[in-house]
Every structure is written in structure tokens, then in C-alpha cells.
PDB file of C-alpha atoms and ligand atoms in Angstrom:
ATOM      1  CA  UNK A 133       0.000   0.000   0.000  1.00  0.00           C
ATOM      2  CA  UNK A 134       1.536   3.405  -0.635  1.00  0.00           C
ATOM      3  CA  UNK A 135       3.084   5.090   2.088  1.00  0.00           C
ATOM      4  CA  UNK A 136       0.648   7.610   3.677  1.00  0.00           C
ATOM      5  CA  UNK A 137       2.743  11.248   5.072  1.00  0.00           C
ATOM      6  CA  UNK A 138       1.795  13.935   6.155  1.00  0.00           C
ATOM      7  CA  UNK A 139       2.868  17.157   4.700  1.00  0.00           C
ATOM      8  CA  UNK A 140       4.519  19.770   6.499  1.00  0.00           C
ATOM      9  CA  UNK A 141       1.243  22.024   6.796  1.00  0.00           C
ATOM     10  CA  UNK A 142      -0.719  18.933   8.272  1.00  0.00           C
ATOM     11  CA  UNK A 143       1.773  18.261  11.133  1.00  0.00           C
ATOM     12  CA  UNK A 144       1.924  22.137  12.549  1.00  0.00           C
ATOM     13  CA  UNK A 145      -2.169  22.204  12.006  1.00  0.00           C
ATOM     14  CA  UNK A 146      -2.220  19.276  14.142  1.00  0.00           C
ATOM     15  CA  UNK A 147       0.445  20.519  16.564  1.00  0.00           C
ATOM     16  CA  UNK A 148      -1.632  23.734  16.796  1.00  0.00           C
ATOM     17  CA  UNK A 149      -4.443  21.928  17.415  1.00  0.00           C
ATOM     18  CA  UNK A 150      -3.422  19.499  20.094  1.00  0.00           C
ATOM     19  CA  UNK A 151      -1.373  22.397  21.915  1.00  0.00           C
ATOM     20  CA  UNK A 152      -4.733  24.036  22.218  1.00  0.00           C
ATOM     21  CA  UNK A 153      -6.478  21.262  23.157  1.00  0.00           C
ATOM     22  CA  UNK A 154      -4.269  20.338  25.761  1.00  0.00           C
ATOM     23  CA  UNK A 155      -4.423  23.881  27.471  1.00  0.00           C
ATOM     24  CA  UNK A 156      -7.744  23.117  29.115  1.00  0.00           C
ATOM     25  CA  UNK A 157      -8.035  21.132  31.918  1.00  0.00           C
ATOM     26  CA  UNK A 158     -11.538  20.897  33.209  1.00  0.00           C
ATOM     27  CA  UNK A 159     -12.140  17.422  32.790  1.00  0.00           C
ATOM     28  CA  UNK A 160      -9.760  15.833  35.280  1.00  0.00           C
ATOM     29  CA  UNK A 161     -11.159  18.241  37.916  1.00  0.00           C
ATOM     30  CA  UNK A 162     -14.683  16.891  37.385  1.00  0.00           C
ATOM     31  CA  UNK A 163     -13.862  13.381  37.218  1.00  0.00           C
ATOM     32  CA  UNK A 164     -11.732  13.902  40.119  1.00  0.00           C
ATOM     33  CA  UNK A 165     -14.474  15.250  42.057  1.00  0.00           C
ATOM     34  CA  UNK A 166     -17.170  12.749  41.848  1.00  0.00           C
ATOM     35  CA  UNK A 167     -14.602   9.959  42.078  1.00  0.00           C
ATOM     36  CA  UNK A 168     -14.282  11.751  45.786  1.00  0.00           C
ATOM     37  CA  UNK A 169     -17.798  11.382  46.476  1.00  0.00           C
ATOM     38  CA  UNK A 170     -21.506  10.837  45.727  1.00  0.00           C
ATOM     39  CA  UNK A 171     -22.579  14.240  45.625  1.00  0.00           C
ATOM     40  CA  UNK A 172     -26.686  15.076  45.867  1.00  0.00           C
ATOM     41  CA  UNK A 173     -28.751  15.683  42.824  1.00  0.00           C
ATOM     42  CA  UNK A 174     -28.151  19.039  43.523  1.00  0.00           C
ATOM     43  CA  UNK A 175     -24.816  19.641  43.685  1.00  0.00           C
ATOM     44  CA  UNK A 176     -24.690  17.111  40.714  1.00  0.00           C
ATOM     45  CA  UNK A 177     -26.303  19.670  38.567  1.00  0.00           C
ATOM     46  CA  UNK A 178     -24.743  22.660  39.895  1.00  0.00           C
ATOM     47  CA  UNK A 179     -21.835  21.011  39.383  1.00  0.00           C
ATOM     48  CA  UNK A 180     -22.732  20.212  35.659  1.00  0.00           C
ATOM     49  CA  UNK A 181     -23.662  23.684  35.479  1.00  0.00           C
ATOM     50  CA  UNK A 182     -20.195  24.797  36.835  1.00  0.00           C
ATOM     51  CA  UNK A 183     -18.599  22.301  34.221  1.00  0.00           C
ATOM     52  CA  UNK A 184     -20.687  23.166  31.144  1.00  0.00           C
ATOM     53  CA  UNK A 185     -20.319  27.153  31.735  1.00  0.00           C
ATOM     54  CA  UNK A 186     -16.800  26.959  31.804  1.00  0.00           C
ATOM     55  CA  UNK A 187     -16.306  24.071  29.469  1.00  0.00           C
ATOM     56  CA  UNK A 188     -17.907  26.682  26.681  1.00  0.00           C
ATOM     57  CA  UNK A 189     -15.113  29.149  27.859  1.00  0.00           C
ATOM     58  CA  UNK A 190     -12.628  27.131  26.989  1.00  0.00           C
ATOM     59  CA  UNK A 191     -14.367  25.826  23.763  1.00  0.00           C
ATOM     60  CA  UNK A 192     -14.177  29.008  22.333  1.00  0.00           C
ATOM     61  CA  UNK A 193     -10.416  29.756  22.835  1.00  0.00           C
ATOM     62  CA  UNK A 194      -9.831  25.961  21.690  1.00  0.00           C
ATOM     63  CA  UNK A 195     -11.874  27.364  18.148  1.00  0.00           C
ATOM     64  CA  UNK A 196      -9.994  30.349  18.039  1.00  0.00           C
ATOM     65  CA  UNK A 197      -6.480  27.736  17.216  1.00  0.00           C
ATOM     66  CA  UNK A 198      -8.197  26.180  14.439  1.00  0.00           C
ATOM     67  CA  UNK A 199      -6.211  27.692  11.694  1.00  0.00           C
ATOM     68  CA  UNK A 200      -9.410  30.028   9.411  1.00  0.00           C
ATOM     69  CA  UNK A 201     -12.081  29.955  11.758  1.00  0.00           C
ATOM     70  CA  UNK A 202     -11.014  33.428  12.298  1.00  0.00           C
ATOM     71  CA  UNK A 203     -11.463  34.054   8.678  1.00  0.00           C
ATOM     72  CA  UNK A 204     -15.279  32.898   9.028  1.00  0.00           C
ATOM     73  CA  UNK A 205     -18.108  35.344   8.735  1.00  0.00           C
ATOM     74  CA  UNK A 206     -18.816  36.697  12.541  1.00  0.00           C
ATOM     75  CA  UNK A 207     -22.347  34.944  12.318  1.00  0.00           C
ATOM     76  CA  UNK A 208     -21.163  31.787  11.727  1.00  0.00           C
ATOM     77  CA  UNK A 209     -18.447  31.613  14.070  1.00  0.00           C
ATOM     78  CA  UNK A 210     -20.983  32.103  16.307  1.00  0.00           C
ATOM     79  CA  UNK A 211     -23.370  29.448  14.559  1.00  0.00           C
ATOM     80  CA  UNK A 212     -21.019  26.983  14.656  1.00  0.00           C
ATOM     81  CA  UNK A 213     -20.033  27.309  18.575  1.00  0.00           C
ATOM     82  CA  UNK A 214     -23.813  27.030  19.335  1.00  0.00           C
ATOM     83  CA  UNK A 215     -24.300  24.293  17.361  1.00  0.00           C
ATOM     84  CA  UNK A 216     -21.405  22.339  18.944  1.00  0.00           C
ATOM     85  CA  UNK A 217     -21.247  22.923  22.162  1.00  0.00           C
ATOM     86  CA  UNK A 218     -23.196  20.435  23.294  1.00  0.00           C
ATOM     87  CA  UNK A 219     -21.264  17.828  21.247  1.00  0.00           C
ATOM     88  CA  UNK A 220     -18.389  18.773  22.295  1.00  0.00           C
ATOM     89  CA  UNK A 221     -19.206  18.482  26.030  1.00  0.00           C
ATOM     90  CA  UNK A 222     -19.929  14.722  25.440  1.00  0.00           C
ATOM     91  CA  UNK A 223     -17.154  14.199  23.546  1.00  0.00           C
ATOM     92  CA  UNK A 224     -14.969  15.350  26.186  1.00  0.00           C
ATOM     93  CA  UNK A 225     -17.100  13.555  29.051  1.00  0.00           C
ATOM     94  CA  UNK A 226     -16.944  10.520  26.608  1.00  0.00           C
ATOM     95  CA  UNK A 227     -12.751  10.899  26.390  1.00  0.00           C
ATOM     96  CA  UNK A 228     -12.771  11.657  30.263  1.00  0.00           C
ATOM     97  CA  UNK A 229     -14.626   8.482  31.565  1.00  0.00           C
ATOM     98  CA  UNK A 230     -12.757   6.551  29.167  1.00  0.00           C
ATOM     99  CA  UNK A 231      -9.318   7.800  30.121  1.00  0.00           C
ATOM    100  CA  UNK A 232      -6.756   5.566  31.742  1.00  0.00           C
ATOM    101  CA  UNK A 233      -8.000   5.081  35.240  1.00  0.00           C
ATOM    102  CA  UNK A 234      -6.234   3.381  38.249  1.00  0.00           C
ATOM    103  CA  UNK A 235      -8.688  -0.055  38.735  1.00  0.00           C
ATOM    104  CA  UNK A 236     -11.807   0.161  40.214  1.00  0.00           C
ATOM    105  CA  UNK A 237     -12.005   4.115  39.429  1.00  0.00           C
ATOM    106  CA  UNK A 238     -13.787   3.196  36.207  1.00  0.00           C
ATOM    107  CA  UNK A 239     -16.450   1.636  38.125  1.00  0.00           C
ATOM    108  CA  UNK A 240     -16.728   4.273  40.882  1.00  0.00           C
ATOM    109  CA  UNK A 241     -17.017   7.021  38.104  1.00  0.00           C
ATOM    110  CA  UNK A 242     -19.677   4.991  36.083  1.00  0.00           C
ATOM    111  CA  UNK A 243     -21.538   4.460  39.378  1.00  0.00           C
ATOM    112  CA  UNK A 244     -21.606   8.051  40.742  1.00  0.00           C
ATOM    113  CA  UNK A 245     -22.821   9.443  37.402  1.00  0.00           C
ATOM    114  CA  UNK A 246     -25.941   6.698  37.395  1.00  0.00           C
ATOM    115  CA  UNK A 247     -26.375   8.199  40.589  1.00  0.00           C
ATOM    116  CA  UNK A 248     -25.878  11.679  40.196  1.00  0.00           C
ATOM    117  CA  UNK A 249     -29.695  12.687  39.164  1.00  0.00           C
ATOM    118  CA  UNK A 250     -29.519  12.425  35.437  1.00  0.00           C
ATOM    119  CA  UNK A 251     -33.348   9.937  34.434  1.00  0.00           C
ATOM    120  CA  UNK A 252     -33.016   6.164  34.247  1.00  0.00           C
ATOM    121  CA  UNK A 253     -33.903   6.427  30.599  1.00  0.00           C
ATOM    122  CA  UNK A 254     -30.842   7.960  29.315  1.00  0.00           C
ATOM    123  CA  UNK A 255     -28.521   6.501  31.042  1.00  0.00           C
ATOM    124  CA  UNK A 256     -28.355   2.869  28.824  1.00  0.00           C
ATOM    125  CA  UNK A 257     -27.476   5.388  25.264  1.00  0.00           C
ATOM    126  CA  UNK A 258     -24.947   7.322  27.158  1.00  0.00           C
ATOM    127  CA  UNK A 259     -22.549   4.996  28.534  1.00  0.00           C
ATOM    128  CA  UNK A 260     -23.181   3.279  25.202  1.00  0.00           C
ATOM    129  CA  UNK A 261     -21.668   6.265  23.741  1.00  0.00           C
ATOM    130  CA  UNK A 262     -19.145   6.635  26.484  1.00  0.00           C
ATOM    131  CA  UNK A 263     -17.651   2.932  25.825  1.00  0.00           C
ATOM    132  CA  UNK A 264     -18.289   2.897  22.177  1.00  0.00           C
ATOM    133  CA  UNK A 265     -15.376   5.872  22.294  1.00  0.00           C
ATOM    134  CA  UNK A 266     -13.928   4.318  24.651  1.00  0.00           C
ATOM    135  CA  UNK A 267     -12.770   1.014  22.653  1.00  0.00           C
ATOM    136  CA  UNK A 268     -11.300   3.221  19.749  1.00  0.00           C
ATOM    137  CA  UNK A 269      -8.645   4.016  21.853  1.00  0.00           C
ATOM    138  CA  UNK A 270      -8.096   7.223  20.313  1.00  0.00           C
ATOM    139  CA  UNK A 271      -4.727   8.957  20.928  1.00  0.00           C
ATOM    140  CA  UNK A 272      -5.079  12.777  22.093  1.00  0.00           C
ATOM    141  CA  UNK A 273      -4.386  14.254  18.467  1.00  0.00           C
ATOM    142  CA  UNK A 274      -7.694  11.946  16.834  1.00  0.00           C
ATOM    143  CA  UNK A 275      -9.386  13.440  19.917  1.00  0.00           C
ATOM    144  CA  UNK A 276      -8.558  16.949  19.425  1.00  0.00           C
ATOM    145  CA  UNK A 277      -9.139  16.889  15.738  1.00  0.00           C
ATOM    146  CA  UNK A 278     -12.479  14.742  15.965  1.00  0.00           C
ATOM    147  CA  UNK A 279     -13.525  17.858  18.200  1.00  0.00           C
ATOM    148  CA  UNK A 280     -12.438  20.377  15.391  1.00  0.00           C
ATOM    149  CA  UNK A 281     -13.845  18.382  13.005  1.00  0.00           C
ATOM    150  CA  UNK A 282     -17.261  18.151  15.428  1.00  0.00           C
ATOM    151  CA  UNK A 283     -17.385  22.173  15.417  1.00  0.00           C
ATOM    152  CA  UNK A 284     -16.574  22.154  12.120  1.00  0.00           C
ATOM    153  CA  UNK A 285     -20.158  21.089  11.271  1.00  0.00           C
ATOM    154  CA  UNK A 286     -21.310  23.117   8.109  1.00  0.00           C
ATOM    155  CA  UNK A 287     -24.687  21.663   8.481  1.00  0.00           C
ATOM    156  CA  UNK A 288     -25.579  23.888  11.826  1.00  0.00           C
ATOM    157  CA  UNK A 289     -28.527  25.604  12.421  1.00  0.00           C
ATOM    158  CA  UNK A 290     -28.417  29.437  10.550  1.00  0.00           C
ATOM    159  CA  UNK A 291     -24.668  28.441   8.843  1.00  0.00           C
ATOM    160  CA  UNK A 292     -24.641  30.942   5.805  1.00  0.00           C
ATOM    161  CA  UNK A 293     -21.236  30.172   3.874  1.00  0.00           C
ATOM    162  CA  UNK A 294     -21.432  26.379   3.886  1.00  0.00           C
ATOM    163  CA  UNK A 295     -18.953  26.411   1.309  1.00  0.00           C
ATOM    164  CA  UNK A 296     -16.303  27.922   3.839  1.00  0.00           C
ATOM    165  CA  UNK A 297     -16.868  26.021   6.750  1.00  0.00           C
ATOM    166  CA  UNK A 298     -16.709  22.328   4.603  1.00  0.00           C
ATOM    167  CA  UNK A 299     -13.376  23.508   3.271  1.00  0.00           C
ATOM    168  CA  UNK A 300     -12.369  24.034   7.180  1.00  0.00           C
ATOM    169  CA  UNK A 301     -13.597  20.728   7.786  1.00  0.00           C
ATOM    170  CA  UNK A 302     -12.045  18.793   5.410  1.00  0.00           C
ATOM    171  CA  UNK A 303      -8.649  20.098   5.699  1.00  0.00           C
ATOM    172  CA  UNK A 304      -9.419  18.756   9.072  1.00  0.00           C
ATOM    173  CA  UNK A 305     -10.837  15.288   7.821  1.00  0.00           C
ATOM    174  CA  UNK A 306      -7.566  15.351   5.493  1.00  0.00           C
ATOM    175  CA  UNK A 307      -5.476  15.118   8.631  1.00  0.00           C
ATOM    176  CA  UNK A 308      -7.543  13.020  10.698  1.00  0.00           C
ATOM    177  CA  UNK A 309      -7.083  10.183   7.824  1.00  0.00           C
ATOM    178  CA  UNK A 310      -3.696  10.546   7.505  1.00  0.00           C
ATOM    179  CA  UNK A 311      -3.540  10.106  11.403  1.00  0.00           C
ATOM    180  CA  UNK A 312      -5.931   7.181  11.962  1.00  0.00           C
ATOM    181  CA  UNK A 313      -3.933   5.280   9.129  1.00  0.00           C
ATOM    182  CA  UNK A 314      -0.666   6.089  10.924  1.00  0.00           C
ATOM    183  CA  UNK A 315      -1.746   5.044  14.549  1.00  0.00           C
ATOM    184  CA  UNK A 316      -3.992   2.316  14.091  1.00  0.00           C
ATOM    185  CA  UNK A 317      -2.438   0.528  10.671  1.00  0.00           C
ATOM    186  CA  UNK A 318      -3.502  -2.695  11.360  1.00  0.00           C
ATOM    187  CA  UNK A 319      -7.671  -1.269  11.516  1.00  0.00           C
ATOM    188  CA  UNK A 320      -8.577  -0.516   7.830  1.00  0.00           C
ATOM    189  CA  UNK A 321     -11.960   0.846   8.761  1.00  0.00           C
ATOM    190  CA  UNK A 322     -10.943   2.400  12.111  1.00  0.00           C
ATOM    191  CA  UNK A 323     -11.500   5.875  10.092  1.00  0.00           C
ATOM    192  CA  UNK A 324     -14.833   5.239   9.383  1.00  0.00           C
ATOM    193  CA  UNK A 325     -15.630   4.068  12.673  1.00  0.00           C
ATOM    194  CA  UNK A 326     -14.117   6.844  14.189  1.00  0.00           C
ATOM    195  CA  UNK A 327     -16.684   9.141  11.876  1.00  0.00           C
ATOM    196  CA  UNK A 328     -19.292   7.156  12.635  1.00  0.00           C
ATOM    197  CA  UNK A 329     -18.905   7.815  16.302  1.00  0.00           C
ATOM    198  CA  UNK A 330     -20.222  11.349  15.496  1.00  0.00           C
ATOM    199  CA  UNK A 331     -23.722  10.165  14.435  1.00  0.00           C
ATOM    200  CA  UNK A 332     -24.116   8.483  17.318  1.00  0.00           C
ATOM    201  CA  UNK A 333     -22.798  12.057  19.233  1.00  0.00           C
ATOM    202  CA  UNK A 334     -25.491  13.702  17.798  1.00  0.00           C
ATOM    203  CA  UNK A 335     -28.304  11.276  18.800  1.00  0.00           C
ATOM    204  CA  UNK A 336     -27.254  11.567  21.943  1.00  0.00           C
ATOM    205  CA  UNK A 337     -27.270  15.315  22.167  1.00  0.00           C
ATOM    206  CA  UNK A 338     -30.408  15.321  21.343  1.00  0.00           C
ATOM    207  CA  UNK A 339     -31.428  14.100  24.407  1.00  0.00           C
ATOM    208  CA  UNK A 340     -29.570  16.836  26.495  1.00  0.00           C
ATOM    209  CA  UNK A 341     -32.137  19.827  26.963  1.00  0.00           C
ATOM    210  CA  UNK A 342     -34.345  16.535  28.215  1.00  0.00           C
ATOM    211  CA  UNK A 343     -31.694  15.071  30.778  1.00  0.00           C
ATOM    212  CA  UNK A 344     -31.221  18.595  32.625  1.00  0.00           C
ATOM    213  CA  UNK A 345     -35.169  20.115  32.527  1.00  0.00           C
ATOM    214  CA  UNK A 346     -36.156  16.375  33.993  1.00  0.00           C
ATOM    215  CA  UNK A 347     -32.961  16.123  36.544  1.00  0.00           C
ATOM    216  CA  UNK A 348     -34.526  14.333  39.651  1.00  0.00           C
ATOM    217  CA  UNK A 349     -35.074  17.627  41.595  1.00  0.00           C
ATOM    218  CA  UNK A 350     -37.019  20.531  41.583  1.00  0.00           C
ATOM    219  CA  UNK A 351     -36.216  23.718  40.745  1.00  0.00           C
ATOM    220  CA  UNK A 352     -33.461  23.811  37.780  1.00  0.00           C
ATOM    221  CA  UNK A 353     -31.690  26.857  37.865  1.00  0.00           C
ATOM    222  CA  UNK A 354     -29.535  27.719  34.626  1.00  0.00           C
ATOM    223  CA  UNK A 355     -27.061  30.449  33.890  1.00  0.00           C
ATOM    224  CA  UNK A 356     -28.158  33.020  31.393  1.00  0.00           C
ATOM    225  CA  UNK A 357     -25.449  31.652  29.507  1.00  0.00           C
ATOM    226  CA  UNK A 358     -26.501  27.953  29.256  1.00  0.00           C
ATOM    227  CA  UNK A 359     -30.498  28.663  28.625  1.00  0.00           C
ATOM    228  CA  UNK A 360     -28.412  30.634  25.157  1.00  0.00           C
ATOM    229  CA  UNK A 361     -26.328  27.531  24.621  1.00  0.00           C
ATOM    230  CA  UNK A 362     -28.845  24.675  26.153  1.00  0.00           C
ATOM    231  CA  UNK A 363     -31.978  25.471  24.836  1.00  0.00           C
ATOM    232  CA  UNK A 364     -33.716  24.890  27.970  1.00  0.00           C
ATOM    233  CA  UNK A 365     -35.861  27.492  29.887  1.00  0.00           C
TER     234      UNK A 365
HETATM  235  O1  9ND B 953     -19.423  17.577  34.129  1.00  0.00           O
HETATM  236  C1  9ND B 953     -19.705  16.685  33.336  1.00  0.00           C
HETATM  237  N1  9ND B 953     -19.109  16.561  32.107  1.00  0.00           N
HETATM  238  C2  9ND B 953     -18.194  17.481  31.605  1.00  0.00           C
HETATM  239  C3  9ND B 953     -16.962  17.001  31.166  1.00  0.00           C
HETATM  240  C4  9ND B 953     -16.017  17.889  30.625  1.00  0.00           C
HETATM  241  C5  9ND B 953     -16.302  19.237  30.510  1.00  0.00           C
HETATM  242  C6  9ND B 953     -17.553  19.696  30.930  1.00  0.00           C
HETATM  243  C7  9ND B 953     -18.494  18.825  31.480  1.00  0.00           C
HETATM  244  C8  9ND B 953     -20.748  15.616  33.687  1.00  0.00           C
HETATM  245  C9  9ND B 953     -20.949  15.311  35.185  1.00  0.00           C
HETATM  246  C10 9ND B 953     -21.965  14.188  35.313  1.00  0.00           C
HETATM  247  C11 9ND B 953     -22.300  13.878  36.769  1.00  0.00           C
HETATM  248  C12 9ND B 953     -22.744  15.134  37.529  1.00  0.00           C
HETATM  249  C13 9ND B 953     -21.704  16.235  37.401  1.00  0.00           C
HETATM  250  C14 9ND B 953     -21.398  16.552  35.949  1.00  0.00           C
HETATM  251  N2  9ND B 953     -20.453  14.363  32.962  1.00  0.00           N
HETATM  252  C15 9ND B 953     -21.277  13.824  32.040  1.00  0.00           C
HETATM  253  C16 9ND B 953     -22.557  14.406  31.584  1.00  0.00           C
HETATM  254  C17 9ND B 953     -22.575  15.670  30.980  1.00  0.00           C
HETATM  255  C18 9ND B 953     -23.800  16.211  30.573  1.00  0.00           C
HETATM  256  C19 9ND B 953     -24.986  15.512  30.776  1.00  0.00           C
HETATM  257 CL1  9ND B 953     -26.512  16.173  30.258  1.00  0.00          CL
HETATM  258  C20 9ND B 953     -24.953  14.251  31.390  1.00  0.00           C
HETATM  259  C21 9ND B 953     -23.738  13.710  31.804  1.00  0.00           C
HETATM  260  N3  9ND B 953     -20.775  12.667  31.591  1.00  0.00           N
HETATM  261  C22 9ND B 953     -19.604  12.455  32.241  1.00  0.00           C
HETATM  262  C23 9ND B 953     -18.658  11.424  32.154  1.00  0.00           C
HETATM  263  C24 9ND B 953     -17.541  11.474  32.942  1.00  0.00           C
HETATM  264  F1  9ND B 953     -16.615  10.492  32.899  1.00  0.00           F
HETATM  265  C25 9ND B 953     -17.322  12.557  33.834  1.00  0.00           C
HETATM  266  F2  9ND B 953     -16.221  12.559  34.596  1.00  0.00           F
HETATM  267  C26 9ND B 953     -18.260  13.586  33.925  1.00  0.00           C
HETATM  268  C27 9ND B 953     -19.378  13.538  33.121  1.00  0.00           C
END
């Protein structure tokens, strides 16, 4: 088979993209917390409101690396983060619960979130999500460009230039290709699978404005800044 390389360009995009990627931290500190202890419904979702508030913080200065989102029209800069947000929060749960844990954390962490006030009913297509990511064993450059690649959507709500964000995205696919054939040569389809990963991402997230408006408590208080992203109250 011919040898796959990547070109100069692809290897400082990627750099770039990791780098940024890498720079935010928040997951460790919430999987470190609730491997500490069962927490109430309550402080569950305060806690996911903590989490999600600054976890769109930090997906904005992420966006900002990827090389031409810049260049985008305002709106759609703006149209894409919306539109991805979400996403990108399970993503990153998805890549923090299946992250390298001492034994036993795994289960701890699996059994605090069942616990933590999110309804029965979602529970069986999340953590089928969560371990579905989990057994691609993705290195931390396919997980930083799958989340590129995840903003990167040009089929968002209220995207004008379509054009402009698909050429974004496939420069991004471009790499991502090169990558998965590079780290996982002995998986012809592991591409694919990797792709298809984001269908099932999107399912999911469609049952997100559902999970928090029917967390088991009364009450739900949001930040202005999550009913704008969240689509709840
Ligand atoms: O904070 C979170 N995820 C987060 C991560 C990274 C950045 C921002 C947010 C929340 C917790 C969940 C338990 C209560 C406290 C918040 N979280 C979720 C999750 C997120 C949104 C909805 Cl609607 C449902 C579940 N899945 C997780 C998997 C993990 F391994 C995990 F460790 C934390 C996880």
C-alpha cells in the first residue's frame, strides 16, 4: 500500500491543534471530584452547570487555534459554537470516563454518574456512547481533531457560507485520515468508525435539553449563559 505522510502544513495544524487542546483542563477536575464522592442531585447539577459554563469558555479559545475559523463570517463563528457545544461536552465527558484510570475508578465514576440525578432512561445510550469511544482508543491528536472536526459542522442551524466552513472541515478530515492510518495501521476501517462515532454524538445530544429540565429535583436553575447555549428554559 503506498506510504501515507503527512505534509509539512498537516503536522503544525495538528500541533496547533493538540497544543490548544491540551491547554484546558476541566475534565480531570470533574472526574476527580465525583470519584471523591456521591454528591446530591443538587450539587450534581450545579456542578454540571459549573462544568458546562466553563467548558464553553474554553471551547471558544480551543476554536480560536483552528487555523481560518477566524477568517469565518462573525455569524457563523458564532453558529457553529452554538451548534457544537453540546457535542463537544460529550465528547470530552466521553474521552474523560474513558481515560486511563487506576482499577476500580472506572467503576466508581460509572456508578456516581448513574447516581448523580440524570433519568433512568438515558442513562443505557450514554454509557453506550461513552464505551463505544472508549474502545477506539483514540490517541489525544484523533481526539482533538475529531472535536475540530465536530465544530466544524457546516450543516448547523443558521450556517450561511457552507462552502467555507466544509473547506475548514475537510482540511481537518484530510489530517484526521492521515492520522488514523498512521496510529492504528492494522484497523482498515478504524477511520470510518471513528466518523461514525459522530452520528451516534449527535443522537445523543439530542437528548440533552431533556436530561437537565427532567434532573430528579425541583427547581433547575440555569445560567443566562446555558439557557443561550442549552436550549432549555
Ligand atoms: O461535568 C460533566 N461533564 C463534563 C466534562 C467535561 C467538561 C464539561 C463537562 C458531567 C458530570 C456528570 C455527573 C454530575 C456532574 C457533571 N459528565 C457527564 C454528563 C454531561 C452532561 C450531561 Cl446532560 C450528562 C452527563 N458525563 C460524564 C462522564 C464522565 F466520565 C465525567 F467525569 C463527567 C461527566
Amino acid at each position: 500500500r503506498e506510504k501515507v505522510e503527512m505534509t509539512k502544513e498537516q503536522r503544525a495544524l495538528m500541533k496547533a491543534i493538540v497544543d490548544a487542546y491540551n491547554r484546558h483542563q476541566i475534565p480531570q477536575d470533574v472526574a476527580k471530584k465525583l470519584l471523591q464522592e456521591q454528591y446530591s442531585a443538587e450539587e450534581n447539577f450545579l456542578l454540571l452547570t459549573e462544568m458546562a459554563t466553563s467548558q464553553v469558555q474554553v471551547l471558544v479559545e480551543f476554536t480560536k487555534n483552528i487555523p481560518g475559523f477566524l477568517s469565518l463570517d462573525r455569524e457563523d463563528q458564532i453558529a457553529l459554537l452554538k451548534g457544537s457545544t453540546v457535542e463537544a461536552m460529550f465528547l470530552r465527558s466521553a474521552q474523560v470516563f474513558s481515560r486511563k484510570m487506576p482499577n476500580g475508578h472506572t467503576v466508581v465514576l460509572e456508578e456516581r454518574i448513574r447516581k448523580s440525578g440524570i433519568p433512568d432512561e438515558f442513562m443505557t445510550p450514554m454509557f453506550n456512547f461513552y464505551k463505544s469511544i472508549g474502545e477506539l482508543h483514540m490517541v489525544q491528536e484523533e481526539q482533538a481533531i475529531l472535536t475540530a472536526i465536530t465544530i466544524l459542522m457546516p450543516d448547523r442551524p443558521y450556517v450561511k457560507d457552507h462552502q467555507a466552513v466544509e473547506r475548514l472541515q475537510e482540511t481537518m478530515l484530510n489530517v484526521l485520515r492521515k492520522l488514523c492510518v498512521l496510529q492504528h495501521p492494522q484497523e482498515q476501517q478504524y477511520f470510518a468508525r471513528l466518523l461514525g462515532r459522530l452520528t451516534e454524538l449527535r443522537t445523543l445530544s439530542h437528548y440533552h435539553a431533556e436530561m437537565l429540565t427532567s434532573w430528579k429535583m425541583n427547581d433547575h436553575k440555569f445560567t443566562p449563559l446555558l439557557c443561550e447555549i442549552w436550549d432549555v428554559q
